[in-house]
Amino acid sequence: MSRIFFVILAVVVFVGAVIGGRNFFLYDRNKVTTVGTVNIGGPFNLIDQTGKAVTEKDFAGKYMLIYFGYTFCPDVCPTSLSIMGEAIHMLHQKQQDKVVPIFITIDPERDTPEVMAAYVPNFYEKMVGLTGSMQNIKAAAKAFKVFYAKANEDDPDGNYTMDHGSTTYLMGPHGRYVTHFTHGTPATAIAAKLAEYL
Ligand code: NI
């Protein structure tokens, strides 16, 4: 190896460290979120499927399993929510009582409380469906670092879709982040993890 190679390498590392800071050295940022203090979640101000205004305080003392999506979703959301319901059903009743599965729409234009009311019980009888103003949904998604965006807006029938993150978050009884499950995690694995906490 020539000296020039090491000089270039040193410069690249230095510039990377300056620009990227800590993250330059942490190639797997998802892994990092499972250790230490994680800034995921926060207050929300939404409307449930019965039309009632709710905030995170309404779930104080309970674990929350939170998933963001939309009822018009052809595949990913129904799969994730089915797995969520399945996982909770695998727990004992006493454990089930300690956790609230919550589906938060990122498509409040179509997902009114009525639409949510017809949708969420398909996956778990006590699943909560939350919608709200565009602004409050945006704030909630931001707090959970959930990306979403309208897609196929030029669909001739107006049947747009939404691109969105597909992570399920487990929040603790004080509303703080506990862990998360990536899309495709089997129900048995989720149930086993939940059982460690509940
Ligand atoms: Ni979806």
mmCIF file with all atom_site columns, N, CA and C and ligand atoms in Angstrom, residues 67-78 80 103 106 162-166, ligand 1:
data_model
loop_
_atom_site.group_PDB
_atom_site.id
_atom_site.type_symbol
_atom_site.label_atom_id
_atom_site.label_alt_id
_atom_site.label_comp_id
_atom_site.label_asym_id
_atom_site.label_entity_id
_atom_site.label_seq_id
_atom_site.pdbx_PDB_ins_code
_atom_site.Cartn_x
_atom_site.Cartn_y
_atom_site.Cartn_z
_atom_site.occupancy
_atom_site.B_iso_or_equiv
_atom_site.pdbx_formal_charge
_atom_site.auth_seq_id
_atom_site.auth_comp_id
_atom_site.auth_asym_id
_atom_site.auth_atom_id
_atom_site.pdbx_PDB_model_num
ATOM   1  N  N  . TYR A 1 67  ? -49.022 1.020  15.157 1.00 0.00 ? 67  TYR A N  1
ATOM   2  C  CA . TYR A 1 67  ? -48.682 0.848  13.742 1.00 0.00 ? 67  TYR A CA 1
ATOM   3  C  C  . TYR A 1 67  ? -49.339 1.966  12.930 1.00 0.00 ? 67  TYR A C  1
ATOM   4  N  N  . PHE A 1 68  ? -48.584 2.558  12.034 1.00 0.00 ? 68  PHE A N  1
ATOM   5  C  CA . PHE A 1 68  ? -49.100 3.611  11.155 1.00 0.00 ? 68  PHE A CA 1
ATOM   6  C  C  . PHE A 1 68  ? -49.379 3.027  9.776  1.00 0.00 ? 68  PHE A C  1
ATOM   7  N  N  . GLY A 1 69  ? -50.532 3.361  9.208  1.00 0.00 ? 69  GLY A N  1
ATOM   8  C  CA . GLY A 1 69  ? -50.865 2.872  7.876  1.00 0.00 ? 69  GLY A CA 1
ATOM   9  C  C  . GLY A 1 69  ? -52.150 3.501  7.398  1.00 0.00 ? 69  GLY A C  1
ATOM   10 N  N  . TYR A 1 70  ? -52.856 2.823  6.515  1.00 0.00 ? 70  TYR A N  1
ATOM   11 C  CA . TYR A 1 70  ? -54.137 3.364  6.024  1.00 0.00 ? 70  TYR A CA 1
ATOM   12 C  C  . TYR A 1 70  ? -55.031 2.229  5.555  1.00 0.00 ? 70  TYR A C  1
ATOM   13 N  N  . THR A 1 71  ? -56.330 2.423  5.686  1.00 0.00 ? 71  THR A N  1
ATOM   14 C  CA . THR A 1 71  ? -57.263 1.311  5.453  1.00 0.00 ? 71  THR A CA 1
ATOM   15 C  C  . THR A 1 71  ? -57.318 0.898  3.986  1.00 0.00 ? 71  THR A C  1
ATOM   16 N  N  . PHE A 1 72  ? -56.976 1.797  3.084  1.00 0.00 ? 72  PHE A N  1
ATOM   17 C  CA . PHE A 1 72  ? -57.029 1.498  1.654  1.00 0.00 ? 72  PHE A CA 1
ATOM   18 C  C  . PHE A 1 72  ? -55.815 0.669  1.217  1.00 0.00 ? 72  PHE A C  1
ATOM   19 N  N  . CYS A 1 73  ? -54.863 0.481  2.093  1.00 0.00 ? 73  CYS A N  1
ATOM   20 C  CA . CYS A 1 73  ? -53.616 -0.234 1.787  1.00 0.00 ? 73  CYS A CA 1
ATOM   21 C  C  . CYS A 1 73  ? -53.925 -1.649 1.307  1.00 0.00 ? 73  CYS A C  1
ATOM   22 N  N  . PRO A 1 74  ? -53.412 -2.015 0.133  1.00 0.00 ? 74  PRO A N  1
ATOM   23 C  CA . PRO A 1 74  ? -53.775 -3.303 -0.429 1.00 0.00 ? 74  PRO A CA 1
ATOM   24 C  C  . PRO A 1 74  ? -53.136 -4.506 0.252  1.00 0.00 ? 74  PRO A C  1
ATOM   25 N  N  . ASP A 1 75  ? -51.989 -4.317 0.894  1.00 0.00 ? 75  ASP A N  1
ATOM   26 C  CA . ASP A 1 75  ? -51.241 -5.504 1.296  1.00 0.00 ? 75  ASP A CA 1
ATOM   27 C  C  . ASP A 1 75  ? -50.516 -5.366 2.632  1.00 0.00 ? 75  ASP A C  1
ATOM   28 N  N  . VAL A 1 76  ? -49.631 -4.383 2.717  1.00 0.00 ? 76  VAL A N  1
ATOM   29 C  CA . VAL A 1 76  ? -48.725 -4.299 3.861  1.00 0.00 ? 76  VAL A CA 1
ATOM   30 C  C  . VAL A 1 76  ? -49.476 -4.073 5.171  1.00 0.00 ? 76  VAL A C  1
ATOM   31 N  N  . CYS A 1 77  ? -50.399 -3.119 5.181  1.00 0.00 ? 77  CYS A N  1
ATOM   32 C  CA . CYS A 1 77  ? -51.128 -2.823 6.427  1.00 0.00 ? 77  CYS A CA 1
ATOM   33 C  C  . CYS A 1 77  ? -51.973 -4.005 6.905  1.00 0.00 ? 77  CYS A C  1
ATOM   34 N  N  . PRO A 1 78  ? -52.813 -4.599 6.036  1.00 0.00 ? 78  PRO A N  1
ATOM   35 C  CA . PRO A 1 78  ? -53.603 -5.731 6.524  1.00 0.00 ? 78  PRO A CA 1
ATOM   36 C  C  . PRO A 1 78  ? -52.734 -6.866 7.049  1.00 0.00 ? 78  PRO A C  1
ATOM   37 N  N  . SER A 1 80  ? -49.627 -6.578 8.411  1.00 0.00 ? 80  SER A N  1
ATOM   38 C  CA . SER A 1 80  ? -49.058 -6.165 9.700  1.00 0.00 ? 80  SER A CA 1
ATOM   39 C  C  . SER A 1 80  ? -50.099 -6.211 10.815 1.00 0.00 ? 80  SER A C  1
ATOM   40 N  N  . PHE A 1 103 ? -53.899 1.425  15.718 1.00 0.00 ? 103 PHE A N  1
ATOM   41 C  CA . PHE A 1 103 ? -53.635 1.674  14.298 1.00 0.00 ? 103 PHE A CA 1
ATOM   42 C  C  . PHE A 1 103 ? -53.858 3.160  14.042 1.00 0.00 ? 103 PHE A C  1
ATOM   43 N  N  . ILE A 1 106 ? -52.373 7.315  8.293  1.00 0.00 ? 106 ILE A N  1
ATOM   44 C  CA . ILE A 1 106 ? -51.590 8.412  7.708  1.00 0.00 ? 106 ILE A CA 1
ATOM   45 C  C  . ILE A 1 106 ? -52.351 8.939  6.472  1.00 0.00 ? 106 ILE A C  1
ATOM   46 N  N  . MET A 1 162 ? -50.657 5.255  -0.557 1.00 0.00 ? 162 MET A N  1
ATOM   47 C  CA . MET A 1 162 ? -49.738 5.965  0.327  1.00 0.00 ? 162 MET A CA 1
ATOM   48 C  C  . MET A 1 162 ? -48.483 5.113  0.492  1.00 0.00 ? 162 MET A C  1
ATOM   49 N  N  . ASP A 1 163 ? -47.343 5.739  0.361  1.00 0.00 ? 163 ASP A N  1
ATOM   50 C  CA . ASP A 1 163 ? -46.105 5.071  0.756  1.00 0.00 ? 163 ASP A CA 1
ATOM   51 C  C  . ASP A 1 163 ? -45.951 5.339  2.244  1.00 0.00 ? 163 ASP A C  1
ATOM   52 N  N  . HIS A 1 164 ? -45.560 4.325  2.983  1.00 0.00 ? 164 HIS A N  1
ATOM   53 C  CA . HIS A 1 164 ? -45.406 4.573  4.421  1.00 0.00 ? 164 HIS A CA 1
ATOM   54 C  C  . HIS A 1 164 ? -44.498 3.547  5.075  1.00 0.00 ? 164 HIS A C  1
ATOM   55 N  N  . GLY A 1 165 ? -43.927 3.929  6.197  1.00 0.00 ? 165 GLY A N  1
ATOM   56 C  CA . GLY A 1 165 ? -43.090 3.030  6.977  1.00 0.00 ? 165 GLY A CA 1
ATOM   57 C  C  . GLY A 1 165 ? -43.939 1.902  7.533  1.00 0.00 ? 165 GLY A C  1
ATOM   58 N  N  . SER A 1 166 ? -43.326 0.776  7.861  1.00 0.00 ? 166 SER A N  1
ATOM   59 C  CA . SER A 1 166 ? -44.120 -0.385 8.283  1.00 0.00 ? 166 SER A CA 1
ATOM   60 C  C  . SER A 1 166 ? -43.582 -1.002 9.568  1.00 0.00 ? 166 SER A C  1
HETATM 61 NI NI . NI  B 2 .   ? -49.956 0.025  4.256  1.00 0.00 ? 1   NI  B NI 1
#
